[in-house]
Amino acid sequence: MNGLMMQYPLTTNTIVEYGNRVFPHREIVTKLPNGAWHRYTYADMHTRTKKLAAALVRKLGVQPGDRVATFAFNGYQHLELYYAIPGIGAVCHTLNIRLAPDQLAYIANHAEDQVVFVDAPLLPLFEKIAPHVPGLRHCVLINAPAGVTTTLPGVVHYEDLIGDGSPDFAWPDLDENAACGLCYTSGTTGEPKGALYSHRSTYLHALTIMTPNAASVSSADTALLIVPQFHVMAWGFPFMCMLAGANMVMPGLHLQPAAIIDMLQRERVTVANGVPTIWLGVYEAMKQNPPAEKLSLRHYMVGGSALPASLMAAFEKDFDLEGLHAWGMTETSPLGTVARLQPVHAALPSDERLRIRATQGVEMPGVEVRVVGEDGTVVPRDGKTVGEIQVRGAWVIGGYYKSDNREAFTADGWFRTGDVGTLDPLGYMQITDRTKDLIKSGGEWISSVALESALMAHPQVKEATVIAIPHEKWIERPLACVVFAEGASVPDDELRRFLSPQFAVHQLPDVFVPVAEIPKTSVGKFDKKAVRRLYAAGKLGK
Ligand code: ADP
């Protein structure tokens, strides 16, 4: 029997309407490509979003269900697109600008994008892709000067498009289970795959990450959205901030540490998100040039790769800034777990508290995590037994977009993350590796992530990544690539001595290769595939 509740679909339209009704004076601040600042209120944003929605329907002929692509940095126009596209029942497809052109063409064709919004600084890049996407009808230019020349088809300027649009546009009634956003995985394993989010999943994800046990954001906050809008929807922050009434600061293409520090100070930012590489850069820049006043930042949220405990500790010791570690994937919208301490941890020694905060954390409500052993059974939550991390939940995908591939899903409907790790009795998840990055040496597993984190705690080591290399006797052995601090160099023996308290002798790398830099993926993670390729080509190793 149905309950007697109203039907109130959880759509992104209700989010933007809520923001306009309750927080019309809150601000959205953007650093434009030319370095100028743009600022306006939620109320202004609401008006322009309605005009944009009207123009999408009336001028560009976008139909419900159509995918509309964006190829843009974080900014106010991209935010308007985040609401206008799903608002008319279409799907906001964010193209990851950092992928290779042939991958991007594959993705745009797979998604059947007919309309794309291109940020002016990215025009030359998109001009290389567009000829390989025959279905493109309209290219809308954001931030482009009036006289710009381009080879793109069907060009119109963003401001011209919305200029005479109607702010009275009425949102259509939408089903909360209708598609809202589309993101592709970066294809580190095989072809990129599409994760299609619904209005409902987007809403629930945003609402949950706002809560005190997660990002803890309210109308007293100003958030800096460093995670790109082209990477898993900026971790849902554009929706979460509007539900919270938080000011949003959009850095555009200005992602260098000095620019980020300037924004943190200038806008008195209280929360921010970013991958570890970003925070490492910010830490080093702050070390070199310490800010005159303590930042207003309550915490910086980190995910996408493991946050080294050493970085978290250094930020705290030197600048009194707190890191908040979270885990997720494109397939999980992305946030699944967050590492916050609980009252039960209050009496623990500080290094133990740090260790817990450096785990990937506990499930957010709405998501379930389990660890499954090689025999297919769920292993105990004992903090020791390692297995594959599997998840299910209200914002976890149940299948890939336009794909029959069920490899990533279990028979009982859980998503197989490809991550390997443990759960402790309180549910804190510790990722020890990704399935494909684990090292199996003489029948024993070695965690590349644990070695990397430990190495990066050495004061002379800036970055470190560990891969498996073939070995005649042990089948695989770990090889570490190390970026030393400027001018420094540490002998292998000393590195081994440094690691030895935490590892068995057979787990220590035989070889430490000094490198100038570690190749990174499109989203700033260590690109182990590229490191393996370098090794295979004889370009690594002593
Ligand atoms: P890709 O799979 O292409 O790298 P995602 O951005 O979806 O793209 O990455 C998800 C993966 O990133 C996870 O499966 C996990 O391996 C890794 N990851 C994300 N957050 C963390 C974290 N906090 N600690 C360790 N690994 C993480």
XYZ file of C-alpha atoms and ligand atoms in Angstrom:
569
model
C 0.000 0.000 0.000
C 1.288 3.476 -0.807
C 1.824 5.967 1.967
C -0.083 9.205 2.100
C 2.855 11.496 1.414
C 2.843 14.101 -1.326
C 4.679 13.315 -4.477
C 7.621 15.726 -4.352
C 10.279 14.638 -6.824
C 13.831 15.347 -5.654
C 15.106 17.261 -8.687
C 17.871 19.786 -9.257
C 15.124 22.329 -10.062
C 14.014 22.193 -6.451
C 17.628 22.913 -5.418
C 18.028 26.056 -7.526
C 14.558 27.274 -6.534
C 15.380 26.684 -2.868
C 18.656 28.606 -3.176
C 16.809 31.517 -4.768
C 14.017 31.550 -2.172
C 16.091 31.121 0.958
C 19.588 32.431 0.166
C 19.101 34.984 -2.663
C 21.948 37.190 -1.379
C 24.617 34.494 -1.142
C 27.369 34.864 -3.707
C 29.096 33.033 -6.516
C 32.562 34.384 -7.276
C 34.515 33.369 -10.374
C 38.049 34.060 -11.458
C 37.694 34.498 -15.207
C 40.289 33.265 -17.721
C 41.747 36.792 -18.042
C 42.238 36.994 -14.271
C 39.325 39.388 -13.672
C 36.782 38.581 -10.967
C 33.081 38.060 -11.614
C 30.670 38.043 -8.701
C 26.929 37.831 -8.483
C 24.208 36.514 -6.185
C 22.171 33.326 -6.115
C 19.222 35.472 -7.258
C 21.162 36.685 -10.324
C 22.259 33.150 -11.045
C 18.656 31.925 -10.821
C 17.439 34.515 -13.343
C 20.176 33.690 -15.830
C 19.678 29.942 -15.384
C 16.011 30.318 -16.324
C 16.978 32.342 -19.409
C 19.520 29.718 -20.373
C 16.965 26.936 -19.924
C 14.519 28.800 -22.164
C 17.216 29.290 -24.811
C 18.230 25.631 -24.740
C 14.666 24.615 -25.546
C 13.600 27.394 -27.885
C 16.809 28.323 -29.696
C 18.832 25.113 -29.691
C 15.931 22.663 -29.796
C 17.233 20.553 -26.924
C 14.768 17.782 -26.089
C 14.240 15.933 -22.800
C 16.787 13.123 -22.530
C 19.294 14.759 -24.933
C 22.862 14.937 -23.717
C 24.283 18.481 -23.670
C 28.051 18.589 -23.228
C 30.274 21.040 -21.396
C 33.992 21.515 -22.026
C 34.824 24.111 -19.444
C 36.626 25.148 -16.282
C 34.817 25.945 -13.046
C 32.857 29.144 -13.369
C 29.462 30.775 -13.015
C 28.352 29.920 -16.544
C 29.235 26.265 -15.969
C 27.164 26.434 -12.777
C 24.203 27.829 -14.734
C 24.586 24.903 -17.127
C 24.591 22.454 -14.200
C 21.027 23.574 -13.420
C 19.601 24.681 -16.788
C 20.408 21.452 -18.647
C 18.880 18.974 -16.169
C 16.175 21.528 -15.426
C 14.640 21.015 -18.870
C 14.959 17.238 -18.580
C 18.193 16.983 -20.595
C 21.452 15.478 -19.338
C 24.495 17.555 -18.382
C 27.456 15.690 -19.829
C 30.736 17.094 -18.513
C 33.640 16.275 -20.817
C 36.952 15.908 -18.985
C 39.212 18.420 -20.736
C 42.346 16.598 -19.619
C 41.683 13.409 -21.568
C 43.386 12.730 -24.887
C 41.553 14.107 -27.971
C 40.767 10.632 -29.357
C 39.317 9.545 -26.014
C 37.210 12.709 -25.912
C 35.923 12.103 -29.442
C 35.046 8.530 -28.456
C 33.161 9.783 -25.389
C 31.292 12.585 -27.217
C 30.214 10.128 -29.925
C 29.222 7.494 -27.396
C 27.111 10.056 -25.529
C 25.715 11.357 -28.882
C 26.373 14.964 -27.864
C 24.771 17.409 -30.296
C 25.324 20.615 -28.343
C 28.510 21.553 -26.530
C 29.470 24.571 -24.405
C 33.167 25.370 -24.841
C 35.249 27.636 -22.581
C 37.306 30.072 -24.699
C 40.753 28.988 -23.437
C 39.870 25.449 -24.526
C 38.845 26.366 -28.077
C 42.077 25.160 -29.744
C 41.751 21.841 -27.943
C 38.108 21.358 -28.858
C 38.772 22.286 -32.495
C 40.878 19.118 -32.683
C 38.029 17.004 -31.364
C 34.988 18.471 -33.127
C 35.814 17.148 -36.656
C 35.614 13.621 -35.206
C 32.173 14.187 -33.661
C 29.889 14.358 -36.711
C 26.687 14.712 -34.677
C 27.599 18.146 -33.262
C 25.017 20.784 -34.228
C 25.762 23.731 -31.936
C 28.909 24.964 -30.223
C 28.294 27.671 -27.639
C 31.340 29.723 -26.666
C 31.811 30.799 -23.054
C 34.086 33.776 -22.198
C 35.045 34.269 -25.863
C 35.772 37.751 -27.278
C 33.208 38.918 -29.870
C 35.419 38.663 -32.945
C 36.911 35.249 -32.215
C 37.430 33.004 -35.247
C 37.004 29.270 -34.971
C 36.533 26.195 -37.133
C 33.772 24.842 -34.856
C 30.333 24.272 -36.412
C 27.158 26.155 -35.413
C 28.879 28.730 -33.246
C 26.966 31.044 -30.937
C 28.207 33.112 -27.978
C 26.877 32.255 -24.523
C 25.714 35.792 -23.738
C 23.969 36.100 -27.109
C 22.249 32.789 -26.481
C 20.738 33.791 -23.151
C 20.541 37.552 -23.889
C 16.886 37.841 -24.815
C 15.761 34.604 -23.176
C 12.801 34.622 -20.835
C 13.407 34.533 -17.063
C 9.749 33.459 -16.696
C 10.477 30.036 -18.123
C 8.525 27.405 -16.161
C 10.422 24.268 -15.249
C 8.743 21.153 -16.628
C 7.571 18.454 -14.215
C 10.328 15.884 -13.989
C 10.576 12.373 -12.652
C 13.190 12.229 -9.902
C 14.545 9.057 -11.483
C 15.149 10.812 -14.817
C 18.782 11.231 -15.893
C 20.454 14.454 -14.789
C 24.231 14.171 -15.278
C 26.687 12.008 -17.188
C 30.375 11.492 -16.389
C 32.796 9.073 -17.982
C 35.545 7.286 -16.096
C 38.992 8.333 -17.181
C 39.576 4.966 -18.802
C 42.642 4.017 -16.791
C 41.376 0.471 -17.413
C 39.938 -0.063 -20.920
C 37.530 2.247 -22.771
C 35.962 5.096 -20.792
C 32.594 4.081 -19.345
C 29.633 6.348 -18.618
C 28.069 6.832 -15.193
C 24.597 8.337 -15.573
C 23.265 10.019 -12.445
C 19.595 10.704 -11.732
C 18.043 13.828 -10.201
C 17.255 11.805 -7.104
C 20.788 10.426 -6.724
C 22.265 13.893 -7.248
C 19.944 15.432 -4.673
C 20.511 12.777 -2.036
C 24.285 12.811 -2.546
C 24.367 16.608 -2.174
C 22.154 16.599 0.902
C 24.234 13.930 2.585
C 27.668 15.426 1.942
C 26.404 18.654 3.518
C 25.808 16.959 6.895
C 28.093 17.398 9.944
C 29.553 13.895 9.714
C 30.594 14.602 6.111
C 31.697 17.981 4.671
C 29.633 19.853 7.286
C 28.685 22.908 5.250
C 26.126 25.616 6.078
C 25.110 29.120 5.049
C 27.966 30.425 7.228
C 30.484 28.884 4.814
C 32.347 29.938 1.714
C 33.467 26.983 -0.392
C 36.319 26.951 -2.889
C 35.530 24.399 -5.608
C 38.961 23.267 -6.723
C 37.780 19.866 -7.955
C 36.888 20.560 -11.581
C 33.280 20.595 -12.688
C 34.467 18.238 -15.432
C 35.545 15.678 -12.836
C 32.640 13.810 -11.207
C 30.538 16.954 -10.956
C 33.067 18.745 -8.720
C 32.184 16.087 -6.109
C 28.590 17.357 -5.984
C 29.659 20.660 -4.396
C 27.697 22.846 -6.872
C 24.494 21.169 -5.663
C 25.515 20.798 -2.028
C 26.556 24.457 -1.651
C 23.237 25.696 -2.981
C 21.295 23.487 -0.581
C 23.495 24.800 2.231
C 23.445 28.441 1.127
C 27.250 28.550 1.044
C 29.090 31.102 -1.091
C 30.868 29.394 -3.984
C 34.291 30.435 -5.253
C 35.102 29.141 -8.732
C 38.814 29.221 -9.628
C 38.425 28.785 -13.408
C 41.768 27.799 -14.884
C 43.734 29.379 -12.022
C 44.776 26.248 -10.181
C 48.407 27.056 -9.361
C 49.161 26.939 -5.598
C 49.772 30.705 -5.361
C 46.421 31.447 -7.048
C 44.610 29.033 -4.728
C 46.199 30.562 -1.634
C 45.228 34.017 -2.870
C 41.589 32.897 -3.284
C 41.547 31.252 0.160
C 42.669 34.549 1.696
C 40.745 37.023 -0.432
C 37.357 35.303 -0.104
C 37.906 34.033 3.449
C 37.190 30.511 2.260
C 36.104 28.108 5.017
C 35.888 24.779 3.115
C 37.554 23.527 -0.067
C 37.949 20.292 -1.986
C 40.831 18.913 -4.034
C 43.005 15.885 -4.819
C 46.167 15.306 -2.737
C 48.463 16.704 -5.472
C 46.735 20.087 -5.172
C 47.113 20.176 -1.388
C 50.728 19.074 -1.583
C 51.417 22.027 -3.894
C 49.542 24.418 -1.605
C 51.463 23.147 1.436
C 54.833 23.639 -0.246
C 53.925 27.124 -1.435
C 52.756 28.052 2.076
C 55.988 26.691 3.526
C 58.009 28.864 1.195
C 55.876 31.903 1.675
C 53.843 31.593 4.895
C 50.602 33.613 4.941
C 50.674 36.577 7.307
C 47.402 35.557 8.962
C 45.929 32.152 9.706
C 43.571 31.104 6.909
C 39.820 30.927 7.596
C 39.770 27.398 6.185
C 37.975 25.088 8.669
C 39.006 22.039 6.695
C 40.204 21.027 3.283
C 38.512 17.936 1.863
C 40.734 15.449 0.044
C 39.973 12.411 -2.077
C 40.671 10.799 -5.430
C 43.895 9.250 -4.101
C 45.068 8.401 -0.614
C 45.917 11.454 1.478
C 49.342 10.772 3.011
C 49.091 11.026 6.818
C 52.392 12.910 6.732
C 50.868 15.730 4.667
C 47.851 15.936 6.960
C 50.162 16.121 9.994
C 52.425 18.746 8.403
C 49.483 21.025 7.482
C 48.245 20.766 11.039
C 51.605 21.360 12.703
C 52.742 24.219 10.494
C 49.470 25.990 9.667
C 46.832 24.608 12.033
C 44.778 23.401 9.036
C 42.690 20.252 9.167
C 42.470 17.708 6.349
C 39.268 15.720 5.852
C 39.823 12.492 3.958
C 37.074 11.059 1.745
C 36.856 8.229 -0.754
C 34.802 7.801 -3.878
C 34.633 7.007 -7.554
C 32.942 8.288 -10.685
C 30.587 5.328 -10.228
C 29.632 6.491 -6.712
C 28.768 10.138 -7.584
C 31.550 10.237 -6.121
C 31.519 10.393 -2.319
C 31.038 7.121 -0.471
C 33.032 7.340 2.756
C 34.457 10.105 4.958
C 37.043 9.825 7.735
C 35.998 11.760 10.826
C 36.782 10.769 14.373
C 34.027 9.745 16.757
C 33.766 10.364 20.532
C 35.079 6.853 21.121
C 38.429 7.981 19.665
C 38.821 10.964 22.012
C 41.140 9.223 24.440
C 43.459 7.726 21.829
C 47.040 8.965 21.430
C 47.434 11.589 18.721
C 49.306 9.357 16.238
C 46.513 6.780 16.443
C 43.921 9.494 15.836
C 45.910 10.644 12.830
C 46.076 7.070 11.530
C 42.277 6.772 11.706
C 41.770 10.134 9.996
C 44.075 8.964 7.207
C 41.884 5.909 6.505
C 39.210 6.302 3.850
C 36.603 6.533 6.608
C 33.099 5.245 7.189
C 30.075 4.894 4.924
C 27.883 7.937 4.583
C 24.204 7.187 5.245
C 22.732 6.005 1.953
C 25.805 3.932 1.031
C 26.869 0.446 2.161
C 30.358 -1.015 1.930
C 31.440 -4.635 2.235
C 34.735 -6.453 1.731
C 34.647 -9.707 -0.210
C 37.409 -12.321 -0.159
C 38.779 -14.286 -3.097
C 36.308 -17.110 -2.374
C 33.392 -14.699 -2.841
C 32.344 -14.546 0.828
C 32.033 -11.363 2.855
C 35.024 -11.095 5.195
C 34.786 -9.992 8.846
C 35.108 -6.334 9.826
C 38.270 -6.962 11.779
C 40.580 -4.337 10.287
C 42.853 -7.128 9.037
C 41.176 -9.336 6.470
C 41.797 -7.938 3.023
C 39.381 -8.287 0.115
C 37.667 -6.406 -2.675
C 35.656 -3.354 -1.656
C 32.082 -3.570 -2.928
C 29.441 -0.868 -2.526
C 25.760 -0.218 -3.066
C 23.656 2.786 -2.315
C 21.328 5.556 -3.383
C 24.004 7.269 -5.530
C 25.950 4.223 -6.744
C 25.413 3.245 -10.381
C 23.605 -0.016 -11.164
C 25.095 -0.369 -14.654
C 27.137 1.626 -17.161
C 25.512 3.955 -19.665
C 24.647 2.219 -22.970
C 26.613 -0.876 -21.982
C 25.722 -4.502 -21.292
C 28.982 -5.042 -19.469
C 28.110 -6.484 -16.046
C 31.667 -7.395 -15.024
C 31.755 -4.645 -12.418
C 28.554 -5.831 -10.755
C 27.950 -8.854 -8.566
C 24.995 -11.210 -9.052
C 23.343 -9.644 -5.984
C 23.695 -6.145 -7.416
C 26.716 -4.646 -5.604
C 29.281 -2.563 -7.472
C 32.789 -4.007 -7.528
C 35.095 -1.039 -6.996
C 38.360 -2.704 -7.995
C 39.788 -1.326 -4.757
C 41.235 -3.709 -2.210
C 41.210 -3.115 1.519
C 39.803 -3.782 4.966
C 36.980 -2.614 7.229
C 37.569 -2.353 10.974
C 34.954 -3.110 13.647
C 33.716 0.515 13.567
C 33.463 0.422 9.774
C 36.570 2.479 8.934
C 37.705 1.457 5.491
C 41.383 1.222 4.680
C 42.232 0.913 1.019
C 45.476 -0.943 0.534
C 45.483 -0.938 -3.234
C 43.572 -1.232 -6.464
C 43.234 -4.791 -7.727
C 45.408 -4.072 -10.709
C 48.127 -2.274 -8.703
C 48.658 -4.920 -6.008
C 52.054 -6.566 -5.973
C 52.187 -10.310 -5.411
C 55.693 -11.300 -4.424
C 56.469 -14.925 -3.626
C 52.745 -15.531 -3.022
C 52.470 -12.629 -0.545
C 50.569 -9.446 -1.266
C 52.416 -6.148 -0.928
C 50.443 -2.907 -0.757
C 51.853 -0.313 -3.126
C 49.755 2.381 -1.434
C 51.203 1.627 2.008
C 54.752 1.835 0.630
C 53.980 5.101 -1.149
C 52.463 6.738 1.938
C 55.375 5.620 4.104
C 57.959 6.855 1.607
C 56.266 10.234 1.284
C 56.623 10.655 5.049
C 60.431 10.880 4.578
C 61.406 14.544 4.896
C 63.511 14.466 1.703
C 60.880 12.682 -0.426
C 58.391 14.834 -2.266
C 56.474 12.172 -4.186
C 56.705 8.411 -4.502
C 54.931 5.728 -6.473
C 55.397 1.984 -6.380
C 54.735 -0.525 -9.170
C 55.213 -4.255 -9.573
C 58.011 -5.378 -11.869
C 58.459 -8.957 -13.081
C 60.921 -11.120 -11.174
C 62.181 -14.605 -12.073
C 62.003 -16.062 -8.609
C 59.373 -14.006 -6.778
C 57.179 -13.423 -9.877
C 56.769 -9.748 -8.901
C 58.815 -7.295 -6.853
C 58.059 -3.688 -5.885
C 59.905 -0.873 -7.609
C 59.697 2.632 -6.174
C 60.008 5.844 -8.189
C 60.962 8.725 -5.954
C 60.947 12.483 -6.474
C 63.367 13.983 -3.967
C 63.017 17.448 -2.487
C 64.977 20.043 -4.413
C 68.716 19.374 -4.290
C 68.268 16.305 -2.055
C 69.142 12.684 -2.676
C 68.811 9.779 -0.257
C 70.703 6.475 -0.657
C 68.586 3.316 -1.158
C 69.823 1.814 2.105
C 68.662 4.771 4.106
C 65.223 4.628 2.462
C 64.996 0.928 3.279
C 66.015 1.620 6.886
C 63.391 4.360 7.052
C 60.660 1.978 5.839
C 61.722 -1.086 7.799
C 59.821 -0.406 11.065
C 56.547 -0.619 9.126
C 57.239 -3.427 6.646
C 58.520 -6.964 6.507
C 61.899 -7.244 4.800
C 60.426 -8.971 1.734
C 57.989 -6.077 1.275
C 60.707 -3.434 0.878
C 61.447 -2.272 -2.660
C 64.710 -3.611 -4.107
C 65.109 -0.565 -6.278
C 64.413 3.136 -5.711
C 64.556 5.093 -8.939
C 65.030 8.846 -8.589
C 62.833 10.670 -11.133
C 62.254 14.342 -11.857
C 58.491 13.864 -11.759
C 55.889 11.117 -11.651
C 53.506 11.035 -14.616
C 49.987 12.026 -13.557
C 46.568 11.066 -14.957
C 44.008 13.536 -16.260
C 42.828 14.110 -12.704
C 46.220 14.418 -11.039
C 46.703 10.860 -9.759
C 49.950 8.959 -10.131
C 49.647 7.307 -13.544
C 50.978 3.850 -12.803
C 50.127 2.669 -16.298
C 52.509 5.314 -17.678
C 55.169 4.405 -15.093
C 54.882 0.725 -16.119
C 55.203 1.750 -19.780
C 58.373 3.721 -18.998
C 59.748 0.712 -17.185
C 58.863 -1.638 -20.053
C 60.586 0.721 -22.497
C 63.747 0.581 -20.382
C 63.382 4.210 -19.382
C 63.303 3.437 -15.654
C 65.564 1.364 -13.480
C 69.222 1.249 -12.679
P 39.578 6.406 -12.177
O 38.975 5.106 -11.742
O 39.619 6.566 -13.637
O 40.881 6.757 -11.487
P 37.905 7.896 -10.391
O 38.161 9.328 -10.258
O 36.525 7.409 -10.398
O 38.567 7.515 -11.724
O 38.771 7.159 -9.298
C 38.269 6.257 -8.368
C 39.398 5.562 -7.677
O 40.281 6.488 -7.061
C 38.965 4.659 -6.544
O 38.547 3.418 -7.019
C 40.211 4.571 -5.700
O 41.112 3.608 -6.216
C 40.843 5.916 -5.881
N 40.518 6.748 -4.730
C 39.570 7.689 -4.614
N 39.596 8.271 -3.414
C 40.586 7.680 -2.714
C 41.101 7.827 -1.388
N 40.621 8.718 -0.541
N 42.128 7.015 -1.025
C 42.640 6.115 -1.882
N 42.192 5.930 -3.137
C 41.173 6.703 -3.551
